[in-house]
XYZ file of C-alpha atoms in Angstrom:
548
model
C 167.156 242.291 64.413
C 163.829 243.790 63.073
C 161.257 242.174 61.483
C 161.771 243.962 58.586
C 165.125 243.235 58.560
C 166.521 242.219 54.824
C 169.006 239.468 56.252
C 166.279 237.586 58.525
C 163.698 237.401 55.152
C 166.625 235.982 53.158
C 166.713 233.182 55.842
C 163.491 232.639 56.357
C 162.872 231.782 52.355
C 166.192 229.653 51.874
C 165.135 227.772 54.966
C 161.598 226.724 53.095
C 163.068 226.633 50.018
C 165.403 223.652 51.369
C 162.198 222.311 52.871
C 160.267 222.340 49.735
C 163.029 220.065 48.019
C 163.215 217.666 50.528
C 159.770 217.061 49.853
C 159.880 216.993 46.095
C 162.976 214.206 46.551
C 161.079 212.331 49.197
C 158.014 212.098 45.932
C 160.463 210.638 43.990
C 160.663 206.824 43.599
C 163.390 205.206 44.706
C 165.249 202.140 43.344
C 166.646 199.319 44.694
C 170.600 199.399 43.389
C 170.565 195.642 42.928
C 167.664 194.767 41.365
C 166.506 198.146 40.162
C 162.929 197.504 41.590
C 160.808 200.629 42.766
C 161.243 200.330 46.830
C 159.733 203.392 48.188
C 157.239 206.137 46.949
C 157.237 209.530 49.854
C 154.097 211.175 48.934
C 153.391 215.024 49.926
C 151.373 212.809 52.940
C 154.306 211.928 54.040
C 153.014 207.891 53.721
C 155.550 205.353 52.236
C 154.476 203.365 49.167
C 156.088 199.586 48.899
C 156.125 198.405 45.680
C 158.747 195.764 46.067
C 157.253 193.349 43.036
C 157.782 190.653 40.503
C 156.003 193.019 37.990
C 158.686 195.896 39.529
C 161.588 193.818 38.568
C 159.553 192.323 35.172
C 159.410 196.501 34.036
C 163.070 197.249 35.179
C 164.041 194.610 33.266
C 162.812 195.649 29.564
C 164.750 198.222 28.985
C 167.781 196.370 29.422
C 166.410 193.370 26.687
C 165.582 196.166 24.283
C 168.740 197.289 24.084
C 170.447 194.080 24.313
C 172.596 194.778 27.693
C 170.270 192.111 29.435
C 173.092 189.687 28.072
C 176.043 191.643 28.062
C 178.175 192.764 25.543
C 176.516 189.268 23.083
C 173.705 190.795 23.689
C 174.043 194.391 22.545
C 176.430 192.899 18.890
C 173.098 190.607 18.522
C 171.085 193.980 18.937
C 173.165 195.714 16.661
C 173.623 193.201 13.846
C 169.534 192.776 13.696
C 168.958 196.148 13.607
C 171.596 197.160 10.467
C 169.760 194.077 8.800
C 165.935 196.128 8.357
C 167.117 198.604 5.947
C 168.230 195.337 3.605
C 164.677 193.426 4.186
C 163.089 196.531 3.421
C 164.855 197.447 0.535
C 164.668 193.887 -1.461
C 161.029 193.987 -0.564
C 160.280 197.309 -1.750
C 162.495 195.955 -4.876
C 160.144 192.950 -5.376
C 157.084 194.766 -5.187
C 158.217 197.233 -7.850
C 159.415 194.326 -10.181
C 155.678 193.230 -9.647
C 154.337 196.701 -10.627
C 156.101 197.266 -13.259
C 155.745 194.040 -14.962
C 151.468 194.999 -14.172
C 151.717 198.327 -15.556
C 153.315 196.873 -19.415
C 150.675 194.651 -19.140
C 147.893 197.269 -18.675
C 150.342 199.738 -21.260
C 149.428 197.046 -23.914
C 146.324 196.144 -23.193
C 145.704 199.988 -23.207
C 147.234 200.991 -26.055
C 145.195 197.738 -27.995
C 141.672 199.280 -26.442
C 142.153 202.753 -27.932
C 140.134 202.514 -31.552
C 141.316 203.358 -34.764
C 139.615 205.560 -37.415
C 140.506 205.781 -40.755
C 140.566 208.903 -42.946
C 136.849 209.884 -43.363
C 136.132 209.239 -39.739
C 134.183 205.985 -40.196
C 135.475 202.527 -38.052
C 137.968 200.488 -40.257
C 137.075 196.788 -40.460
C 138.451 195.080 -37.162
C 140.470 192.685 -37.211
C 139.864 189.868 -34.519
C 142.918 188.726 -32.615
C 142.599 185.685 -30.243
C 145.204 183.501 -28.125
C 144.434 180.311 -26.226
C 147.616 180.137 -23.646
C 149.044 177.385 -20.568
C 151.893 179.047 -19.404
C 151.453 182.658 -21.157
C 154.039 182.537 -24.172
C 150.957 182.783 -26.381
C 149.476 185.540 -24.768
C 152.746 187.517 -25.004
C 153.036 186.894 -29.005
C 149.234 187.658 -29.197
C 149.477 191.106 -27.051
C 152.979 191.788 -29.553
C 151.338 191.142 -32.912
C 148.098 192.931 -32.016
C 150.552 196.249 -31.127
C 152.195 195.845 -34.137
C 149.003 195.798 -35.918
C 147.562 198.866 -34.435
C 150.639 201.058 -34.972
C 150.032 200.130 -38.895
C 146.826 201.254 -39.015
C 144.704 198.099 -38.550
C 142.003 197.789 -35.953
C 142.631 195.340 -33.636
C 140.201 193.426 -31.021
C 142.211 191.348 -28.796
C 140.424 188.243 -26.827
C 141.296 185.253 -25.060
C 139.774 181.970 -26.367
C 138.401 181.938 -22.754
C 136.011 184.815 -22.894
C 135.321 183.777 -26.152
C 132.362 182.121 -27.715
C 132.557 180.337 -31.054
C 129.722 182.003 -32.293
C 131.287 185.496 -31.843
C 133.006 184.901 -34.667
C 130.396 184.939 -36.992
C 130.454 189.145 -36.349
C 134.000 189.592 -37.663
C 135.558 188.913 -40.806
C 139.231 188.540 -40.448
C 140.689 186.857 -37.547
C 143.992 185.753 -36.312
C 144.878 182.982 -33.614
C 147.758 182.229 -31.705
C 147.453 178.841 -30.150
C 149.676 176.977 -27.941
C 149.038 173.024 -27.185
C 148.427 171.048 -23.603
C 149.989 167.810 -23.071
C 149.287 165.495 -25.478
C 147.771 167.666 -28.459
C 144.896 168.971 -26.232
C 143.788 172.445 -25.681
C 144.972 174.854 -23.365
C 142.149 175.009 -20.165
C 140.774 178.921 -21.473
C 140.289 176.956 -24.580
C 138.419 173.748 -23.437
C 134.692 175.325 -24.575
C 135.555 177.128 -27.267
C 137.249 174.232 -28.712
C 134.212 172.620 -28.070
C 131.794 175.283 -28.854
C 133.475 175.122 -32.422
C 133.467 171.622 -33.505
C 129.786 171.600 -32.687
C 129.045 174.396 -35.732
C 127.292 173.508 -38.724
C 128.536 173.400 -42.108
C 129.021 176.619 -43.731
C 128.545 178.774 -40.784
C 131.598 180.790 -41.488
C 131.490 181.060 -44.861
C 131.999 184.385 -44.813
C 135.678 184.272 -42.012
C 139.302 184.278 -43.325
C 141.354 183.486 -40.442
C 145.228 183.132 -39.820
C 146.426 180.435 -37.846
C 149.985 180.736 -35.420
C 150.505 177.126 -33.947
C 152.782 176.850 -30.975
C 153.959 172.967 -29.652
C 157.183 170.755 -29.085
C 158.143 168.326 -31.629
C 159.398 166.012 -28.656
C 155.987 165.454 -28.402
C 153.950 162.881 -30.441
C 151.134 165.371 -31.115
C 153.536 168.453 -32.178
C 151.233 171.680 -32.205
C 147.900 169.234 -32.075
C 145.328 171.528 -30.483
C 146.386 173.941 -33.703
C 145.631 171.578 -36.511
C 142.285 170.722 -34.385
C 141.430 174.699 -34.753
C 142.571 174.768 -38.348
C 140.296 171.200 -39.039
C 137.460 172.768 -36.832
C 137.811 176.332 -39.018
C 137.681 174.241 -42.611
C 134.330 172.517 -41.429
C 132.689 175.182 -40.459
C 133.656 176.808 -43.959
C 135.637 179.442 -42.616
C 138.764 179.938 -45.652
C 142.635 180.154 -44.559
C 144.816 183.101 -45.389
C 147.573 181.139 -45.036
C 148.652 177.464 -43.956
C 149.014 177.301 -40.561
C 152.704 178.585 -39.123
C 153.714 176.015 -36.914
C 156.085 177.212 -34.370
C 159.002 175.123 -32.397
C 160.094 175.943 -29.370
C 159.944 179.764 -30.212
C 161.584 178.980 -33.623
C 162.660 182.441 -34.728
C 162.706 181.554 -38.224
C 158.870 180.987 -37.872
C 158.013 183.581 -36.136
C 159.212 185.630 -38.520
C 157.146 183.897 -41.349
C 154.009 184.889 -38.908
C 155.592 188.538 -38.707
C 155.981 188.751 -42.814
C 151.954 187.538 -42.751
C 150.897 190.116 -40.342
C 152.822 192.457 -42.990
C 150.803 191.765 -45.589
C 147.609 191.711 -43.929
C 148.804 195.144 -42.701
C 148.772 196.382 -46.172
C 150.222 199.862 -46.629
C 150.973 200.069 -43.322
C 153.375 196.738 -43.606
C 156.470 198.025 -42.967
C 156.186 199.321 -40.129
C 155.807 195.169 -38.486
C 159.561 195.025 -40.079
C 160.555 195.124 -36.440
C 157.846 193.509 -34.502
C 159.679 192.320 -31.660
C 157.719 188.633 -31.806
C 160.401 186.562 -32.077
C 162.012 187.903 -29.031
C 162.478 185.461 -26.237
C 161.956 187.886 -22.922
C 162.247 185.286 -20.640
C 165.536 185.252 -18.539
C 168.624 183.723 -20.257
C 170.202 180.282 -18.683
C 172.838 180.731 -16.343
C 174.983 178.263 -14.939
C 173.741 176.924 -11.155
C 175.080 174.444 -8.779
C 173.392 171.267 -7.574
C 173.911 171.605 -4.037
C 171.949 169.104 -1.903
C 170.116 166.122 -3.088
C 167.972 164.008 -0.621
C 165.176 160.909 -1.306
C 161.955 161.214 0.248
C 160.520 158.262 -0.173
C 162.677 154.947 0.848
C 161.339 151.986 0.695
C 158.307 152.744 -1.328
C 156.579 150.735 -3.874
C 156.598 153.573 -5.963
C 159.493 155.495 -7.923
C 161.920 157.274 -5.953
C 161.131 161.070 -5.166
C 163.857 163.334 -4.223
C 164.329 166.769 -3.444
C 167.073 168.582 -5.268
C 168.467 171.885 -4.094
C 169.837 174.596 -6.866
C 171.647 177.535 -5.729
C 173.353 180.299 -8.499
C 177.131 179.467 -9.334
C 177.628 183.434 -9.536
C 175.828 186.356 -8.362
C 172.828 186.299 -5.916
C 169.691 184.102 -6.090
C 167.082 186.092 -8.353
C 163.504 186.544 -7.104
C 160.462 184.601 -8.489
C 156.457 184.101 -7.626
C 155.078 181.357 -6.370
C 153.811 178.926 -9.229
C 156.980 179.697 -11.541
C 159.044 177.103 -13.642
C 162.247 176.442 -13.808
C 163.834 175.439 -17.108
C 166.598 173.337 -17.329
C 168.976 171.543 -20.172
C 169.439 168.262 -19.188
C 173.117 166.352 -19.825
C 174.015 163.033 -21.314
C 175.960 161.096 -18.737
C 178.960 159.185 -19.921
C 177.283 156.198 -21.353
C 174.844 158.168 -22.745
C 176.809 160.646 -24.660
C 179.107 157.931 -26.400
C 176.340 157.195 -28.438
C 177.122 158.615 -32.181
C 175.375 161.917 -32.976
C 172.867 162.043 -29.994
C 169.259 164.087 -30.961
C 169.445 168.031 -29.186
C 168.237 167.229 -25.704
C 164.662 168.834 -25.333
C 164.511 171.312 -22.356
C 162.787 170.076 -19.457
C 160.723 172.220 -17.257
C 160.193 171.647 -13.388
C 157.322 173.057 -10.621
C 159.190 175.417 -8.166
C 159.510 174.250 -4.636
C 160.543 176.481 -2.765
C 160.276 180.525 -2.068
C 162.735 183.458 -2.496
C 163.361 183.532 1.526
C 164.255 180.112 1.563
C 167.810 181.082 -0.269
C 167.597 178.253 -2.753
C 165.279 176.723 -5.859
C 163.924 173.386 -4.427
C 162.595 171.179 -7.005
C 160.383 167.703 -6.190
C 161.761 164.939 -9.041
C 160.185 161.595 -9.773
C 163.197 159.410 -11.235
C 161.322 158.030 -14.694
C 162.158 153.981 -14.836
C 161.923 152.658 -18.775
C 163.531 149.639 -20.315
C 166.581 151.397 -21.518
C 167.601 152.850 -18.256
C 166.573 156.056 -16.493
C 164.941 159.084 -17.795
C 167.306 161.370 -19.261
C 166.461 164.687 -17.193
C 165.427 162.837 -14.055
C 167.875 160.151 -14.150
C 170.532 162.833 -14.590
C 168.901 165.350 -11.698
C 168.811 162.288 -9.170
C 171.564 159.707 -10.130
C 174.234 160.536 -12.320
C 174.850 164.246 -11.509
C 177.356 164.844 -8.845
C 176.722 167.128 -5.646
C 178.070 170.207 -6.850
C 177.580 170.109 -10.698
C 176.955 172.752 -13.077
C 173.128 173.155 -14.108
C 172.265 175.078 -16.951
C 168.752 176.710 -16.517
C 166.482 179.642 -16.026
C 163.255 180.921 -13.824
C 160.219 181.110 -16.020
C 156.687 182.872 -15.052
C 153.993 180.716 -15.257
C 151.103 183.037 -15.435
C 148.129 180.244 -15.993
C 149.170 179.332 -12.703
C 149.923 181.838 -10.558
C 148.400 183.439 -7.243
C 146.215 185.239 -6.980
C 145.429 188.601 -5.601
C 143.727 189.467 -2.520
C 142.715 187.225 0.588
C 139.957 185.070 -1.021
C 139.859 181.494 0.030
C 142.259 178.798 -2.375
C 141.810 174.793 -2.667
C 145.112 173.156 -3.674
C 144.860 169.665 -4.709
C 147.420 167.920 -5.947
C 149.612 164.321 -5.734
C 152.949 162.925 -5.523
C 155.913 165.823 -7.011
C 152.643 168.315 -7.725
C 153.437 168.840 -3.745
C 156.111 171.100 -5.001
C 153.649 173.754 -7.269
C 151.082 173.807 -4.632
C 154.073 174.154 -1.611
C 155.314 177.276 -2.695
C 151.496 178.692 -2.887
C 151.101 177.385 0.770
C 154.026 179.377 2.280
C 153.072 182.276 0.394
C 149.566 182.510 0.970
C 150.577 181.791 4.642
C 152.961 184.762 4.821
C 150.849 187.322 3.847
C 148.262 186.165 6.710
C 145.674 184.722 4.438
C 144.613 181.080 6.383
C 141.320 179.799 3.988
C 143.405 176.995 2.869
C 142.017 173.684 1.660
C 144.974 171.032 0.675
C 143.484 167.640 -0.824
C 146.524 165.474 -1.480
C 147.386 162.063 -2.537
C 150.459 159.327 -2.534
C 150.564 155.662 -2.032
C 151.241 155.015 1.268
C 151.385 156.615 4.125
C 154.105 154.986 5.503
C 156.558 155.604 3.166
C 155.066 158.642 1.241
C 154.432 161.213 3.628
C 157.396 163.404 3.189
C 155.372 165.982 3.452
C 153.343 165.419 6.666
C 155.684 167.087 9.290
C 154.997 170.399 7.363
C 151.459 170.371 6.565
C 150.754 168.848 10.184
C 152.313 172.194 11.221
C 150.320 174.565 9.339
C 146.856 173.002 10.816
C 148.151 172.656 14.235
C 149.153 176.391 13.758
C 145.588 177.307 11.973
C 147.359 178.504 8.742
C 145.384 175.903 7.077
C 141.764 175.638 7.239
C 141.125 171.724 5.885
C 143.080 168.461 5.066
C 142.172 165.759 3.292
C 144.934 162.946 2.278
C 144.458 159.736 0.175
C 146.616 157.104 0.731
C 145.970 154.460 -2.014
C 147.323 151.863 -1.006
C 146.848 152.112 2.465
C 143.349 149.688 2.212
C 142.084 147.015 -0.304
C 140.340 149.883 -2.085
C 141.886 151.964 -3.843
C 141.408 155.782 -2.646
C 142.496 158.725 -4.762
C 142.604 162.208 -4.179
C 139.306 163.017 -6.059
C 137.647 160.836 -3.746
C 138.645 162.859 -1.306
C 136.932 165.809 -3.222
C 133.552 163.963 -4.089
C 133.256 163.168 -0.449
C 133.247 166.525 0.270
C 131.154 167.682 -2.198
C 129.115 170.254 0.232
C 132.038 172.059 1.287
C 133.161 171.984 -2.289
C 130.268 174.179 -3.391
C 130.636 176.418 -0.143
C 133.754 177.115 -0.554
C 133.428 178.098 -4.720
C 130.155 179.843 -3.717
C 132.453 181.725 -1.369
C 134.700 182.857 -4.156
C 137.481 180.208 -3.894
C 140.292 179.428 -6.338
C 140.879 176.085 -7.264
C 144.546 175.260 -8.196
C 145.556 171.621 -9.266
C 149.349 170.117 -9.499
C 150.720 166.830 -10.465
C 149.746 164.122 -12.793
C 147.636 164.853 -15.828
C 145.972 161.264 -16.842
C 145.399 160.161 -13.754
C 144.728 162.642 -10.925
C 144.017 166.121 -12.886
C 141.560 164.221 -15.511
C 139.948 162.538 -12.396
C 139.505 165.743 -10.583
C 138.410 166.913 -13.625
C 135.594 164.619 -13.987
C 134.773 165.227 -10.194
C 134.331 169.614 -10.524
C 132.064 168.595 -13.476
C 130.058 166.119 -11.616
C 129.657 168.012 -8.508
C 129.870 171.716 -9.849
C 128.225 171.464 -13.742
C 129.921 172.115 -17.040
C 128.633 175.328 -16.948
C 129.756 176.389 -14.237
C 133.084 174.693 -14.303
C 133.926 176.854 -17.663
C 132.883 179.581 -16.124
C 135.630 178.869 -13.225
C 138.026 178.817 -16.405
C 137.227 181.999 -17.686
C 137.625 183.611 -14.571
C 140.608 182.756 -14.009
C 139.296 180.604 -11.000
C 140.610 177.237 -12.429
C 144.401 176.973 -12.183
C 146.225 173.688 -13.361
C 149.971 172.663 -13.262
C 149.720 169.475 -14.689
C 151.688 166.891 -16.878
């Protein structure tokens, strides 16, 4: 045959064509079929690569854990189930950060609406009337921002202020103003209000001559001082020569039919313009309603101590799923009579009691920390009820409440948390959170009695600083040595880092007893930080208590 020949070409190129793929195959790696390990590499230099490896079989091998065949068919259901679970954690937390921005934005749609000026007719600024609210736990604040909207849409100019940012002697530039006031333990002001309380009954006689004021008054008559921090205003007003408008509206437990007495007031100082406050939604209670809830675990903390028994009690919903809340919330609760108690003829309306929050969302359940109150007659009626006489599985009436005094704050800036005995539970749920979101400048001071028998909270905390999710722990034991150590102590010790840390821009939150730990704590902040400086913490929001 030719070399030209058509036949002997076509044989010549299927010839290197075959060769040519034996060489690509030969570059291809090759896998062991039992291990799946890369046992041979043919490069175009014809030299064999081994690459028989414990990293070979470590990178065969994570495919097959990825998808869950690693285990078998367990494996790939376990692989399945946690995948079809992301779409639900991403849709409740995309739920709870709306909830949070929405509740923001009628917050800033208030305060917005109260910051746009009126005029009246010939263009000049109407007389303005000065609206101020000195709130714990934010159900002053909420009437304040109400009545000041109502105002407005009347046609009366409206400054609104917290008692925090303001000084007493601001008031001699106004002529009308109006205060809603809520009271703190026994009688005492709410923290915003500490200096201008003090500020106030420091003015001389006939200072404020010229000021009518108004006077809202919010308290518990279960209390011995019922709305006390409101008749000190009203007292502190009078000397100073300032002239009511009205007698003080005290206010019971959100008593509607007060509330609307204070609604009929703003009316009338409305004017004109009074009828449109005929539905000024102030009496409204927007908290959640109570719903029944099931005690479903109960457990003592502290056996054998010298103190009175702590236990943990677990509440889950009777119906319908567990709703979400923020760390530093309340829960509300009406407490039962047990048997003995409720023979009694015509027993008083049982006061609601209110509880720090334990526990967070993720955890599935409300966790509360409750000290069993020991008096002559027997047991306390809420606590002895919570921890003796109600039966695993009973019905429990209450409700979530915000606590906005006490709630945390925004942003990765460092937070102190002191705190004793059942305060563990407000600062807890604080703790996990702050620790969740990755933010690890956490200080804990913490007291109890002994540290035998009063650490239930150790094995936790011990975590977290082994872990690094908390910066600094200091514990006082009291009665762990002849003398006795609190918790602020602890904090006067370490004064230095004190004033670091606040010079640093940290947030000071305090939980637990009010005579004895908070007012000693108190006293410490004043000592080692100033007055001054200490109400300035206040007013910016850089001073958060939970106490009672």
């Amino acid at each position: 045959m030719e070399p030209g020949d058509p036949a002997r070409a076509f044989r010549r190129h299927a010839v290197g064509a075959l060769h040519l793929a034996r060489r690509r195959s030969a570059a291809r790696p090759r896998a062991q079929p039992h291990d799946g390990s890369v046992a041979r590499w043919q490069g175009h230099t014809g030299r064999a690569l081994r690459v028989q490896s414990q990293g070979g079989r470590f990178l065969a091998t994570i495919y097959p854990l990825h998808m869950g065949t690693y285990f078998g068919l367990p494996g790939r259901i376990a692989m399945m189930l946690a995948s079809l679970m992301l779409p639900v954690f991403a849709v409740t937390g995309w739920m709870l950060y709306l909830d949070r921005r929405r509740k923001k934005r009628v917050v800033r749609a208030e305060r917005a609406a109260l910051g746009a000026g009126l005029r009246s007719d010939d263009g000049a600024a109407p007389e303005r009337v000065l609206l101020a609210f000195a709130s714990q736990s934010g159900t002053a604040e909420g009437i304040a921002l109400r009545s000041a909207a109502a105002l407005q849409a009347a046609g009366v100019a409206v400054t609104l202020a917290s008692l925090a940012r303001l000084d007493a002697q601001q008031l001699r530039d106004h002529q009308r103003v109006l205060i809603v006031a809520s009271s703190f333990g026994e009688g005492g002001p709410p923290d915003m209000a500490r200096r201008f309380a003090q500020q106030l009954s420091q003015l001389g006689d006939a200072v404020l001559s010229h000021l009518h004021y108004g006077l809202l008054a919010l308290g518990d008559r279960h209390y011995l001082c019922f709305c006390g921090f409101g008749h000190t205003l009203d007292q502190s007003l009078v000397a100073a020569g300032a002239r009511a408008m009205f007698p003080m509206i005290e206010v019971d437990n959100g008593d509607a039919g007060a509330l609307a007495a204070w609604r009929h007031k703003l009316g009338v100082l409305a004017g004109a313009g009074g009828d449109r406050i005929a539905d000024l939604p102030v009496p409204e209670d927007d908290e959640a309603p109570f719903a029944n809830w099931t005690l479903s675990a109960r457990r003592l903390l502290n056996p054998d101590s010298i103190g009175t028994p702590l236990y943990d009690i677990e509440l889950t919903p009777a119906h319908g799923e567990l709703p979400s809340w923020q760390p530093g919330a309340l829960v509300e609760l009406l407490p039962r009579l047990h048997d003995a108690q409720s023979r009694a003829d015509k027993p008083a309306p049982l006061a609601p009691r209110r509880y720090s929050i334990a526990s967070m969302p993720r955890e599935g359940r409300v966790r509360l920390l409750v000290r069993q109150a020991r008096h002559a007659s027997g047991l306390g009626i809420a606590s002895g009820w919570l921890t003796a006489h109600a039966l695993q599985g009973a019905d429990i009436e209450l409700r979530l409440l915000r606590n906005p005094g006490f709630e945390l704050v925004e942003g990765d800036v460092p937070c102190i948390f002191i705190g004793n005995g059942s305060g563990y539970a407000g600062l807890r749920g604080h703790l996990g959170e702050r620790i969740a979101r990755g933010h690890r400048r956490n200080w804990l001071l913490f007291g109890e009695r002994q540290r035998a028998h009063d650490a239930f909270f150790m094995d936790e905390v011990a975590q977290w600083r082994t872990q690094g999710l908390i910066e600094r722990i200091d514990l006082a034991f009291s009665r762990d040595q002849p003398a006795r150590i609190y918790v602020q102590d602890r904090l006067r010790e370490a004064a230095e880092v004190l004033r670091h840390w606040i010079g640093d821009g940290a947030v000071l939150y305090v939980c637990g007893s009010l005579a004895g730990m908070a007012a000693g704590v108190d006293a410490v902040l004043e000592e080692v930080l100033g007055r001054a400086a200490l109400d300035d913490l206040i007013a910016e929001g850089r001073y958060r208590r939970d106490v009672y």
